[in-house]
Coordinates of C-alpha atoms in Angstrom, one line a residue:
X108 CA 0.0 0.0 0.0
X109 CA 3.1 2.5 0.2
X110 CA 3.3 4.6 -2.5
X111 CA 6.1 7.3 -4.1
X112 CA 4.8 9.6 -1.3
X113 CA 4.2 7.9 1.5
X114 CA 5.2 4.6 3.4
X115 CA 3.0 2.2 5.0
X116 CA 2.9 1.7 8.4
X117 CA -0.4 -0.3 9.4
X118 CA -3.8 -0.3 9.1
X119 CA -5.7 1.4 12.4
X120 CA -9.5 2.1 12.7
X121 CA -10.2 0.3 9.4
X122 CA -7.6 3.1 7.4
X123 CA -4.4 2.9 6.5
X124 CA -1.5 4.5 8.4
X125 CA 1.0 5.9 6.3
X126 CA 4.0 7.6 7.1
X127 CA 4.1 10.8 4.9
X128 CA 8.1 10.9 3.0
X129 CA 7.9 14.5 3.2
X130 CA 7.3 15.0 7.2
X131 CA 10.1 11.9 7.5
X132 CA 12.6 14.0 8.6
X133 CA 10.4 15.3 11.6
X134 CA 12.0 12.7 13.4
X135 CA 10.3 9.5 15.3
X136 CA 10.2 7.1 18.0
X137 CA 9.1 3.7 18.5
X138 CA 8.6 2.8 21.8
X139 CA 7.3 -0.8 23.7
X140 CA 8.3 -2.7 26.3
X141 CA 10.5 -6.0 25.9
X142 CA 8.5 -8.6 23.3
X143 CA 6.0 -6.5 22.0
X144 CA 7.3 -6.1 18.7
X145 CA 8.8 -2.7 17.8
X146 CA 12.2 -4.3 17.0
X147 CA 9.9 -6.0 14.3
X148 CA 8.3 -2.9 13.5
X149 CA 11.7 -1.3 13.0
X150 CA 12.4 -3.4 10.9
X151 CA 9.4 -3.1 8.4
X152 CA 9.8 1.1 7.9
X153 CA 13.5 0.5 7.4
X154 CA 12.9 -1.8 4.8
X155 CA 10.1 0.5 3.5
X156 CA 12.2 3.4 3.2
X157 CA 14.9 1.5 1.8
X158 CA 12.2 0.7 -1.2
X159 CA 11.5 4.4 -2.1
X160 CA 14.9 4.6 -2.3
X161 CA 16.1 6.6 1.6
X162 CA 19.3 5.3 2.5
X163 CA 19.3 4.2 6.8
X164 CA 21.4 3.9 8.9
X165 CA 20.6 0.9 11.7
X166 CA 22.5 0.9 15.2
X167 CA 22.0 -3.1 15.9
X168 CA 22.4 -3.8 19.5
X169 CA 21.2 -6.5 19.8
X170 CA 22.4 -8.7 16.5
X171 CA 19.2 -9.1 15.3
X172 CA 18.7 -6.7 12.6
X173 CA 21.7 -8.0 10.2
X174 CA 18.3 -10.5 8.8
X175 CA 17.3 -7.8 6.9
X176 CA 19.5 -8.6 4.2
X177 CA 18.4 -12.0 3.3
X178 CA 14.6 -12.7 2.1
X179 CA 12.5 -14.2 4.8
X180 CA 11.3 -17.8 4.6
X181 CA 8.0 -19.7 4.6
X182 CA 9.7 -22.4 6.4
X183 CA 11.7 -19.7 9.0
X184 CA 10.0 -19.6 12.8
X185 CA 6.8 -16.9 12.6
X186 CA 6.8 -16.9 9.6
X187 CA 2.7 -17.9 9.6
X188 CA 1.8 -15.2 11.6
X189 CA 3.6 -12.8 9.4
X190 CA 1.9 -13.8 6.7
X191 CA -1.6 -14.1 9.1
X192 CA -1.4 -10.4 9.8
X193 CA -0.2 -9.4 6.3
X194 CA -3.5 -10.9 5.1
X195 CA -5.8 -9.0 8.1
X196 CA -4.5 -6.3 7.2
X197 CA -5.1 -6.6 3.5
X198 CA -1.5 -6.5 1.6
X199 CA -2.5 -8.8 -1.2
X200 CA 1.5 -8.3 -2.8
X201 CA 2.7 -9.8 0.6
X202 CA 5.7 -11.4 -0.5
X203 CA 9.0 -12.4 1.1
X204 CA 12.5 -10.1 -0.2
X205 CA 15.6 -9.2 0.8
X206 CA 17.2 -5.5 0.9
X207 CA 20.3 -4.4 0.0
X208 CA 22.8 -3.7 2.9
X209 CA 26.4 -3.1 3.9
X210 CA 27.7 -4.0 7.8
X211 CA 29.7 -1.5 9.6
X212 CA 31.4 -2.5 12.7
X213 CA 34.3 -0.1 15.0
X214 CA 36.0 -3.2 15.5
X215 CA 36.5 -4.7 12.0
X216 CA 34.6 -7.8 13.3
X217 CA 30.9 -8.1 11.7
X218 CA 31.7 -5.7 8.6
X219 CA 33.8 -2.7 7.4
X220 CA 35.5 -0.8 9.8
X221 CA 34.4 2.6 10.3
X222 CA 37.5 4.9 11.3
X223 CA 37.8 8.9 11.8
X224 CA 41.0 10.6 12.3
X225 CA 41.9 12.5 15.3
X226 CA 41.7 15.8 13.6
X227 CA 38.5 15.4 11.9
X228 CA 37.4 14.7 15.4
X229 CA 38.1 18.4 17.0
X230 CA 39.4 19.4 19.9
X231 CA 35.5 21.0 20.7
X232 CA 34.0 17.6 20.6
X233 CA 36.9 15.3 22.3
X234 CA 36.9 17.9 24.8
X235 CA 33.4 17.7 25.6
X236 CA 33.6 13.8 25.6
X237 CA 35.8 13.8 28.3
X238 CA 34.0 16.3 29.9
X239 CA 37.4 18.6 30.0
X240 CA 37.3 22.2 32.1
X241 CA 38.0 25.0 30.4
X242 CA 42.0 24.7 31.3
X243 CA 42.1 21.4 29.5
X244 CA 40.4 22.3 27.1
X245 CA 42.2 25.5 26.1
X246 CA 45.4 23.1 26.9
X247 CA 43.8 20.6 23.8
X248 CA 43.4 23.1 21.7
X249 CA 47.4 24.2 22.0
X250 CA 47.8 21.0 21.0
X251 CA 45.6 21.0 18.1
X252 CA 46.7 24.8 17.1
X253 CA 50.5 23.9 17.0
X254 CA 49.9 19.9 15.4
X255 CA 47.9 22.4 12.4
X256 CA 50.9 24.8 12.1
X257 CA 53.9 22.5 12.0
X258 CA 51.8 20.2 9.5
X259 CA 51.3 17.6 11.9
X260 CA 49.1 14.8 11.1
X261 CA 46.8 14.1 13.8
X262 CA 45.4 10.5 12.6
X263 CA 45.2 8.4 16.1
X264 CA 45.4 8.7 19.3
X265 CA 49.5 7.7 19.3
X266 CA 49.2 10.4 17.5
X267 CA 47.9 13.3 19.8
X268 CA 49.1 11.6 23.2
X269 CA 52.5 12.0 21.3
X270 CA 51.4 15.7 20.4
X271 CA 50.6 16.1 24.5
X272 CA 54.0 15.0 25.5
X273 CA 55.3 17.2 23.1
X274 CA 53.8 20.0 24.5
X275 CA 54.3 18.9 28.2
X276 CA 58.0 18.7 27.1
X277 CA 58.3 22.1 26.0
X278 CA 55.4 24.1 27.7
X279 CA 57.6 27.1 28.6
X280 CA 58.6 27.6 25.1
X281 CA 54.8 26.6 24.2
X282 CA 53.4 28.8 26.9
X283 CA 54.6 32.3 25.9
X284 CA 53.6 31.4 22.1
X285 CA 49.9 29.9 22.6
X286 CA 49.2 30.7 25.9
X287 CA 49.7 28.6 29.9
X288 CA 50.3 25.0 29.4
X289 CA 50.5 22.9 32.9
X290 CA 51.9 19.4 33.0
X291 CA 49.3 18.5 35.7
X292 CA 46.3 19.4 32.3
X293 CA 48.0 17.4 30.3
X294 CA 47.9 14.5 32.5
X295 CA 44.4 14.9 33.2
X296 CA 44.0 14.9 29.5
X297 CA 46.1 11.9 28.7
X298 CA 44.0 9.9 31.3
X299 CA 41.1 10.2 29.4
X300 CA 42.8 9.4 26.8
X301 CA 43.9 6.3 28.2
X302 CA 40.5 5.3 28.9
X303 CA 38.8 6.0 25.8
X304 CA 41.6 3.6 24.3
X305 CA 41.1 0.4 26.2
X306 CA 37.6 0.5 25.1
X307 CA 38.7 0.5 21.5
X308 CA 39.5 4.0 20.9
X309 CA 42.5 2.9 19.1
X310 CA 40.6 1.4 16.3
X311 CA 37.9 4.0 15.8
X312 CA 41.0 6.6 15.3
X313 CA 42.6 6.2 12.3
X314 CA 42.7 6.3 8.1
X315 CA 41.4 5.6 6.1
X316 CA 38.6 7.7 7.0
X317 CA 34.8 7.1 6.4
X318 CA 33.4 8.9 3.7
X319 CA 29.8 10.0 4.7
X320 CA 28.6 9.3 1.5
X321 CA 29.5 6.2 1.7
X322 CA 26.1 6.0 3.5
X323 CA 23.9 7.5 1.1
X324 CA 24.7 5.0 -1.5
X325 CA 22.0 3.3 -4.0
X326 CA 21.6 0.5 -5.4
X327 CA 21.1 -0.6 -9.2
X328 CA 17.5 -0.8 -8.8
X329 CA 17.5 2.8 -6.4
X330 CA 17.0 1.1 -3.4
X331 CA 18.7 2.6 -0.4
X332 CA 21.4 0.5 0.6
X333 CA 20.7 -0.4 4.5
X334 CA 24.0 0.6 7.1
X335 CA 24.0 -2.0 9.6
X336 CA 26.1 -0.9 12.3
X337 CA 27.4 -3.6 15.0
X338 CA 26.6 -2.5 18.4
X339 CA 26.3 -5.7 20.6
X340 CA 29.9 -5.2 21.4
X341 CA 30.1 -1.6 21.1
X342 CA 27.4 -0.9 23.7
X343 CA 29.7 -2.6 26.4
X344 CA 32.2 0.4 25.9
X345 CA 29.7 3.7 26.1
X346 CA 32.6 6.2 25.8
X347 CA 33.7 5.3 22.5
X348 CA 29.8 4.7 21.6
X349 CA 29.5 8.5 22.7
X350 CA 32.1 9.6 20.8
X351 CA 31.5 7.4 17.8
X352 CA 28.1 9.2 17.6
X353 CA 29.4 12.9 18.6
X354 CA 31.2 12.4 15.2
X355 CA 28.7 10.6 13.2
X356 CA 26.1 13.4 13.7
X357 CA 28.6 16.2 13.6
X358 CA 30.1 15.2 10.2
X359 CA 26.5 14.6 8.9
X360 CA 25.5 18.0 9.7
X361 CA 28.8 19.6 8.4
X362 CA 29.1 17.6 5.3
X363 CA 25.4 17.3 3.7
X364 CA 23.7 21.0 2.7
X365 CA 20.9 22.4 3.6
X366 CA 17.6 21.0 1.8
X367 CA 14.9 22.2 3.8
X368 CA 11.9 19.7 3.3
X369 CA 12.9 17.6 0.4
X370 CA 10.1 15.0 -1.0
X371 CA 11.9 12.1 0.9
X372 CA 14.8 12.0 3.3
X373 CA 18.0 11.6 2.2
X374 CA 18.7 9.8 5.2
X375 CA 17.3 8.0 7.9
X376 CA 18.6 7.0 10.9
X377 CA 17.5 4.5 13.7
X378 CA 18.7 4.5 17.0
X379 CA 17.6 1.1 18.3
X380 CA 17.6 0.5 22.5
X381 CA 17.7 4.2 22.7
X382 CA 17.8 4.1 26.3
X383 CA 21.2 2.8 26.6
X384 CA 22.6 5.7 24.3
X385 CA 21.4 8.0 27.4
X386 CA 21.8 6.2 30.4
X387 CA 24.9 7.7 32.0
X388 CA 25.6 9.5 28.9
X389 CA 27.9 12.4 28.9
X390 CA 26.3 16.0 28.7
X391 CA 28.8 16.7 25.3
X392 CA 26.5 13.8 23.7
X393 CA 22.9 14.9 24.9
X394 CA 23.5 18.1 23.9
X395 CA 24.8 17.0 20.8
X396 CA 22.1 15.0 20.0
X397 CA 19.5 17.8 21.1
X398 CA 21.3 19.7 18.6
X399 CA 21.2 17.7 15.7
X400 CA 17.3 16.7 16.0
X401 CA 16.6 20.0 16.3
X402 CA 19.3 21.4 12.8
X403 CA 19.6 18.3 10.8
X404 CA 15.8 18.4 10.2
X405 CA 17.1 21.1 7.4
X406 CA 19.7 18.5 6.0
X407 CA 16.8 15.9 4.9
X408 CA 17.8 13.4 7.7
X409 CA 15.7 11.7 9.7
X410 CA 16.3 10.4 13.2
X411 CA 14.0 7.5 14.6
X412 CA 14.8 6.7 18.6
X413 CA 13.2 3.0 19.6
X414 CA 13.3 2.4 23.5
X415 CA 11.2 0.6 25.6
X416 CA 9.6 3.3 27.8
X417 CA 9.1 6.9 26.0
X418 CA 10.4 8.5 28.9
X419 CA 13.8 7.0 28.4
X420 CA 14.2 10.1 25.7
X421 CA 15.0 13.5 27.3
X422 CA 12.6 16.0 27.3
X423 CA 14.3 18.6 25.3
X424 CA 14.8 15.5 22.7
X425 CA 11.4 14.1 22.6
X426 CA 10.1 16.8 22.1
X427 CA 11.2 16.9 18.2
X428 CA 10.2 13.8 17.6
X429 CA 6.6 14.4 15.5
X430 CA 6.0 10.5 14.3
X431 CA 5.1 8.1 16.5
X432 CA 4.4 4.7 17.0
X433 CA 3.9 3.1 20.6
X434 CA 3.5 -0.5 21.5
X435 CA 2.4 -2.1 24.6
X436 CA 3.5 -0.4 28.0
X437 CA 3.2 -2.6 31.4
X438 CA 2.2 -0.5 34.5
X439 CA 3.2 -2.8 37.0
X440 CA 5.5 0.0 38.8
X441 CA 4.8 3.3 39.7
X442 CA 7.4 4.6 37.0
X443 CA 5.1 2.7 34.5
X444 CA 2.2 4.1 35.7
X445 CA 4.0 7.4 34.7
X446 CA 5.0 6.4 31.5
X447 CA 1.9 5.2 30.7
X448 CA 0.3 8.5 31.2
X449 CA 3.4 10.3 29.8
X450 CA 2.9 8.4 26.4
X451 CA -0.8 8.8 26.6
X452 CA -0.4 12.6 27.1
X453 CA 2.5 13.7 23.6
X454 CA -0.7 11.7 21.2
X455 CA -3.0 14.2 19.4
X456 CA -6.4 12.9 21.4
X457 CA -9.1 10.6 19.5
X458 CA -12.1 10.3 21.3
X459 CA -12.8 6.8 20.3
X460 CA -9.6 5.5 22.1
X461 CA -8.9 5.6 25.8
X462 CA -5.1 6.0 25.2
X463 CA -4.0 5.1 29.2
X464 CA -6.4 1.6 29.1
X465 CA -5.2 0.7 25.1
X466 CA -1.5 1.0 25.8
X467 CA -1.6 -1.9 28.4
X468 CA -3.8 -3.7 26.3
X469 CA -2.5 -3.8 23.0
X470 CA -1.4 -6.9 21.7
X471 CA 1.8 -8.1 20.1
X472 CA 2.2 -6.3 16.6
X473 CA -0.1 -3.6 17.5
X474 CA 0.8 -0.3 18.4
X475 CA -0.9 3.4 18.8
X476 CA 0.2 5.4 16.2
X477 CA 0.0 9.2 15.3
X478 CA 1.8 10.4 12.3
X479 CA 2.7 13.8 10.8
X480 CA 0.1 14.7 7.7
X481 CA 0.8 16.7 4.5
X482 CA 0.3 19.1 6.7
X483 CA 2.8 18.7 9.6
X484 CA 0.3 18.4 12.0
X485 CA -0.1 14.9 14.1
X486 CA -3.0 12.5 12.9
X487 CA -4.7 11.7 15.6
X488 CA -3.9 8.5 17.4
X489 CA -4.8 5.0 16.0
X490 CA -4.9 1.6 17.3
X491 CA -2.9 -0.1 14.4
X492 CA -1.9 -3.5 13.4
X493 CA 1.9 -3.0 12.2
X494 CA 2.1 -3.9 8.4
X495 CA 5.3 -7.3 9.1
X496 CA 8.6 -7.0 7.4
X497 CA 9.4 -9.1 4.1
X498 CA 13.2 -9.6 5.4
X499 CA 14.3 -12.3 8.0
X500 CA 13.2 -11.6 11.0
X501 CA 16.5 -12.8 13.0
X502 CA 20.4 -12.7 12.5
X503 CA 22.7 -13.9 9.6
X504 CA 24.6 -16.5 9.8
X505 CA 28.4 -15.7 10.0
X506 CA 28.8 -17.4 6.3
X507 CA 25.9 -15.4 5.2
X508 CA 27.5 -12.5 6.6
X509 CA 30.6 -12.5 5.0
X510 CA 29.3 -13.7 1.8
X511 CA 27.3 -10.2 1.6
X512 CA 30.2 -8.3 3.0
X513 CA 32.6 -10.0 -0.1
X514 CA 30.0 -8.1 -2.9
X515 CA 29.6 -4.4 -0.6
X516 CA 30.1 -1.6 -2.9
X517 CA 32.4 -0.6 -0.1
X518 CA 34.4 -4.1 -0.1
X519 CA 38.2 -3.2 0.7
X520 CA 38.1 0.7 0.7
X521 CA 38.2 0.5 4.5
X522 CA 39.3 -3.1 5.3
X523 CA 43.1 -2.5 5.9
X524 CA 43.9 -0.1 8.1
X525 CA 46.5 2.7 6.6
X526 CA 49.2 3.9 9.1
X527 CA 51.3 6.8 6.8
X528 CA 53.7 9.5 8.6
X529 CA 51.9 11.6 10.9
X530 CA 52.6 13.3 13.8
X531 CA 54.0 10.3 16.2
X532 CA 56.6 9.2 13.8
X533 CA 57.6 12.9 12.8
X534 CA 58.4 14.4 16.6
X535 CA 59.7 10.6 17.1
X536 CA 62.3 11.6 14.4
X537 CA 62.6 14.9 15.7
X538 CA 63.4 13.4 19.1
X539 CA 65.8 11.1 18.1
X540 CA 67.4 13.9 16.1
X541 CA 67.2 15.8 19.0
X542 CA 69.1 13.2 21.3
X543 CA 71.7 11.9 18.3
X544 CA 72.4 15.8 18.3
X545 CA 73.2 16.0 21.9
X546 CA 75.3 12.9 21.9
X547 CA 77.4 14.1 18.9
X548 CA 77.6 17.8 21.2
X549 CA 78.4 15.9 23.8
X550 CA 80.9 13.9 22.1
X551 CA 82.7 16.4 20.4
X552 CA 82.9 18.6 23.8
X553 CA 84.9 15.7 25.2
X554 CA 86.8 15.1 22.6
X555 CA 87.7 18.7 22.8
X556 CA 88.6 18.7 26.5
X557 CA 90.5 15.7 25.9
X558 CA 92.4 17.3 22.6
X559 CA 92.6 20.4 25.2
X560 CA 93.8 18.2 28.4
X561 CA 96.9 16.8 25.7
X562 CA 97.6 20.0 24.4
X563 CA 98.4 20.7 28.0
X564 CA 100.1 18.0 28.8
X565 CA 102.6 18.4 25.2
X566 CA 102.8 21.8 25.8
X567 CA 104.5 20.9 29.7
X568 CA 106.6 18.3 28.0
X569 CA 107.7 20.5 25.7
X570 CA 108.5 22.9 28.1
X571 CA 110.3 20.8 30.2
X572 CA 112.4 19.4 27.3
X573 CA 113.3 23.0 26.4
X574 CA 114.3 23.5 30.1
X575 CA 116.7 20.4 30.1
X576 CA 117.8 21.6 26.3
X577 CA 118.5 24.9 28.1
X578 CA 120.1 22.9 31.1
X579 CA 122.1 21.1 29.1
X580 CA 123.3 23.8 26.4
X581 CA 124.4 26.2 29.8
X582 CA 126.3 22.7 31.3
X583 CA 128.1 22.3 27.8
X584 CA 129.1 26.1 28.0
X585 CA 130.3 26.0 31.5
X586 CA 132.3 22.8 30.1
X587 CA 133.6 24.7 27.8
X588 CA 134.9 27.4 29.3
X589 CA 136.9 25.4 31.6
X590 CA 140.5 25.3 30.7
X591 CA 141.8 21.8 29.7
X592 CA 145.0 19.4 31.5
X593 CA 147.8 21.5 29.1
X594 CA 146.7 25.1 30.4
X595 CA 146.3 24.0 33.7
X596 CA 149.9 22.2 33.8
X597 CA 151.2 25.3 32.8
X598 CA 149.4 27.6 34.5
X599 CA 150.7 25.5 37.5
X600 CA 154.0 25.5 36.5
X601 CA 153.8 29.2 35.9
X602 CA 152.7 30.2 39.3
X603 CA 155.2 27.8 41.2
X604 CA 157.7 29.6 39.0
X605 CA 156.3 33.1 39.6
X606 CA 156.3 32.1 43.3
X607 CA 159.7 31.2 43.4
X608 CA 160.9 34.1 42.0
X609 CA 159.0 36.0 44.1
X610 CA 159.6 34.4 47.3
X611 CA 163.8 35.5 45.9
X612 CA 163.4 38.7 45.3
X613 CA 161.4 39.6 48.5
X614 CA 163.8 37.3 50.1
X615 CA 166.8 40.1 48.8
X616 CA 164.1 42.9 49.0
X617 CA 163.7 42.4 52.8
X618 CA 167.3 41.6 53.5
X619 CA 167.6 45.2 51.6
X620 CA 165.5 46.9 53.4
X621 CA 166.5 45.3 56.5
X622 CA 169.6 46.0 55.7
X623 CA 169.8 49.6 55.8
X624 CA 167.4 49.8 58.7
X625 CA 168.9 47.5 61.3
X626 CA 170.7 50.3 62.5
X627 CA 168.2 52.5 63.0
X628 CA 165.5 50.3 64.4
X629 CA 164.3 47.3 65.4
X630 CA 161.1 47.8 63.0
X631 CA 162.8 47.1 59.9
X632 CA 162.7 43.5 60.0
X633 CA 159.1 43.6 60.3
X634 CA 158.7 45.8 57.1
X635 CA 161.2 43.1 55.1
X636 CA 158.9 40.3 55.9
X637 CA 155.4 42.0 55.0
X638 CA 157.3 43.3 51.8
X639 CA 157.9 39.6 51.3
X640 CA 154.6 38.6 52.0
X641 CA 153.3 41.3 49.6
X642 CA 155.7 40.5 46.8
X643 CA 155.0 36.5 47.0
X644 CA 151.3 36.9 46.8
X645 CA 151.2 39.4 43.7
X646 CA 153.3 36.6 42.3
X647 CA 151.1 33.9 42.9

C-alpha cells in the first residue's frame, strides 16, 4: 500500500496508516516494552524506506537486525503469523524479499571498519567527551593549534598523546607562544585518553577515513542500501559509543547542505535501545544529539529513537520527535504508571480511544500510532496492526554475513587499516634527532677537552724538554769554558815559577830593606817580611 509519497505503516480504525516521505525528517520514536514487537516494527519502515529509495542507517544492539539482508522464509519460525497479519490487514502483494545492505562495525569484526581521524574529530568535541574544564580544554586546543601549524598529522590517538607530551615537554617555550600550558592538564587529558583507548578508541581513530557518502549509497534498482552498524559489542564500551556518535552526527551536519523539506529523506537514521545511548551519557553527547534533532531536520535526515519506555528520551529531545508509534506499556510499577500516562499525554487525542487503558492492552504487533500529515500536524492516534517485514526476522549467519560483506560496494576501501607519517613518527624523528644531536655535542665537547687536556700535557713536555735543552746547552758552555789538563799544567808551573821568584826577590828585597834599617830600628825587620809577604802573593 506505500506509494512514491508515503510509506505504510499499518492499518488502524479500518484506514491505512501511512508515514508521509515529506514529514520523515520530523523525526520519530518507537517505543514498547521487551516482546511486543517494535524491533519488528523497525524493521518493516526501514525496509520500506529502503524501497523508495532513503538510505538508513541501523545501530544493531542486539544482533538481530543484520536479517534484513536476506529474504525471509516460509519455512523460518513466525513466519505464519507474518503472513496471518499481512492478510488482516489486507496486503494482497505480501511477498518475502531481501534489501540491499552493507555492515559496519568499529571493530572490524561483523563488517567494514568505520574509522575517523583525530583531527576530523576536534578538539571542541573530544573535549566535551571527556567532559574537559575550560583549562584542558584550552590546553587541547594548544595542542591542536601547534599539530595544524607544524603540518602535523593528527590520525590516532598515538598520535595526539604524542602531540601532548610534546607540549608537556616544552610548555615554557609553548606557553609564551599559545598561551599557559601545565603538565598537571596534560595529564588529566592523557587519562582520558587512556580510557577512551582500552575501550577501543585505538581502532575508531585512524585512516582511512569514512566517507559520509558512503552512506547515502543506491543500489542498481535505487534502493537505499541499509548501514548496519554492530553495536552488541560496542554498547559494552559507552565512551567510545559516545564519541563514535558525537562524530557521526557532527560530520552529517557539516558535510550534507541544507535542503529544507525535500520529497523524501536523504537519510534515515535508527537509534535502536535508545535508552542505553542515554543512560549515563555524557552531557557533550545529549546536547549534541539535542542539537542535531533539532538542525539536521534542514539537511533531509531523519532520526528515529526506539526504547522501551518513552520517557527514556530526554525532554528537550522528545520533544522533536513528530511520528510516532507506541507498543504495549506494562504498569506494573509506579514509573510505569507514569509512563503510561506520559505516552498517553505527547498523542493528538481521538475520542474513540482511551489512550491510558489501550497501551496496556495492545497486543503483540499492534501499536498506537499518530503520524505527521501533508500538513505537519499529528494524525490523531490510532490503534494499528503494524504492516510485518518481508526480510528475515533474525540474525545472519556468520557465512551469510561474509558472503554479503565480499560483494559491498564498499568491499576493501576500508578493510586494511592505513598507518602513513603523521605526527607520532615525525616528533619521534625529531626526538631522536634531537638526542643523536646531543650525543654528537656531547661527544665532540669531550673530545675537545681531551684534545685540550693533551695539548696541555705536550705543551709541559715540551717545556720541560726546552728547560733540560737549556740545562744542558748552559752545562756544555760551562764545560767549555773550563781550561783543559795542558793550560792547567802550565798555569801551574807558571805560578810555582812566579812564586819562586818572588819568594827570591822579597827574600833580597827584605834583606835590603832590613839591611839599611837595622841600625836604625828594630822595625825594619818587620817591614822586610810584610814586603815579602806582599811580593809572594802578587806573584802567585
Amino acid at each position: 500500500m506505500s506509494d512514491e509519497t508515503s510509506i505504510f505503516i499499518g492499518v488502524g480504525g479500518g484506514q491505512p496508516q501511512s508515514l508521509v516521505l515529506r514529514r520523515a525528517n520530523r523525526h520519530g520514536l518507537i517505543a514498547g516494552a521487551t516482546g511486543t514487537g517494535k524491533t519488528v516494527t523497525l524493521q518493516g519502515i526501514a525496509e520500506s524506506f529502503s524501497a523508495d529509495g532513503v538510505p538508513v542507517f541501523v545501530a544493531d544492539v542486539k544482533g538481530d537486525l543484520s536479517g534484513i539482508a536476506m529474504a525471509g522464509s516460509p519455512t523460518a519460525k513466525n513466519a505464519d503469523k507474518l503472513v496471518a497479519r499481512a492478510q488482516e490487514i489486507g496486503l494482497t502483494n505480501y511477498a518475502f524479499s531481501d534489501n540491499p545492505a552493507i555492515f559496519w562495525d568499529l571493530y572490524g569484526e561483523q563488517g567494514h571498519p568505520i574509522r575517523t581521524t583525530i583531527s576530523e574529530m576536534g578538539p571542541l568535541l573530544l573535549a566535551r567527551l571527556m567532559d574537559l574544564n575550560e583549562v584542558q580544554e584550552g590546553v587541547l586546543t594548544i595542542a591542536f593549534r601547534y599539530a595544524d601549524e607544524e603540518k602535523l598529522l593528527l590520525l590516532n590517538l598515538d598520535d595526539l598523546q604524542a602531540m601532548l607530551a610534546y607540549c608537556a615537554e616544552n610548555a615554557d617555550a609553548l606557553s609564551a607562544r599559545y598561551g599557559n600550558i601545565t603538565k598537571a592538564s596534560v595529564g588529566t587529558i592523557q587519562r582520558q585518553l587512556l580510557q577512551l583507548d582500552s575501550q577501543g578508541g585505538g581502532r575508531f581513530f585512524g585512516e582511512p577515513a569514512l566517507d559520509i557518502h558512503d552512506f547515502l549509497k543506491l543500489d542498481e534498482k535505487g534502493r537505499g542500501y541499509i548501514s548496519i552498524l554492530a553495536a552488541d559489542k560496542l554498547m559494552q564500551s559507552p565512551k567510545l559509543y559516545a564519541t563514535f556518535l558525537l562524530w557521526l552526527m557532527s560530520e552529517i551536519f557539516q558535510t550534507l547542505p541544507e535542503v529544507g523539506d525535500p520529497d523524501k529523506p536523504v537519510l534515515v537514521f535508527f537509534f535502536d535501545e535508545a535508552h542505553l545511548l542515554f543512560d549515563d551519557a555524557p552531557k557533550a553527547l545529549t546536547d549534541k544529539i539535542e542539537q542535531v534533532v533539532r538542525l539536521i531536520r534542514s539537511k533531509g535526515v531523519g532520526v528515529y529513537f526506539i526504547t522501551q519506555n518513552p520517557i527514556d528520551i530526554p525532554e528537550d529531545v522528545a520533544g522533536q520527535l513528530g511520528n510516532r508509534v507506541q507498543h504495549a506499556l506494562r504498569a506494573f510499577t509506579p514509573r510505569d504508571q507514569k509512563a503510561v500516562k506520559s505516552a498517553a499525554e505527547t498523542f493528538r487525542a481521538n475520542p474513540d480511544i482511551d489512550v491510558e487503558t489501550v497501551i496496556t492492552e495492545l497486543k503483540v504487533g499492534e501499536a498506537l500510532v499518530s503520524l505527521l500529515q501533508e500538513d505537519g500536524s499529528p494524525s490523531p492516534v490510532q490503534r494499528t496492526l503494524i504492516a510485518p517485514p518481508r526480510s528475515r526476522v533474525g540474525p545472519l549467519e556468520p557465512k551469510e554475513r561474509a558472503i554479503i560483506q565480499s560483494i559491498s560496494p564498499c568491499a576493501g576501501k576500508y578493510d586494511q587499516e592505513v598507518d602513513r607519517e603523521s605526527a607520532e613518527e615525525i616528533l619521534l624523528a625529531r626526538g631522536q634527532a634531537a638526542a643523536a644531536a646531543a650525543t654528537a655535542a656531547k661527544a665532540q665537547a669531550e673530545a675537545d677537552k681531551a684534545a685540550a687536556e693533551q695539548a696541555k700535557v705536550e705543551a709541559r713536555q715540551r717545556e720541560a724538554q726546552l728547560k733540560e735543552e737549556a740545562r744542558a746547552k748552559a752545562a756544555a758552555e760551562r764545560e767549555a769554558a773550563k781550561p783543559g789538563m795542558f793550560d792547567k799544567a802550565i798555569q801551574s808551573a807558571t805560578r810555582a815559577a812566579a812564586s819562586s821568584v818572588g819568594r827570591q826577590v822579597a827574600n833580597e828585597l827584605g834583606r835590603a830593606i832590613g839591611g839599611s834599617s837595622r841600625g836604625r830600628s828594630s822595625g825594619g825587620g818587620i817591614i822586610g817580611s810584610i814586603v815579602r809577604g806582599v811580593l809572594g802573593s802578587w806573584i802567585k
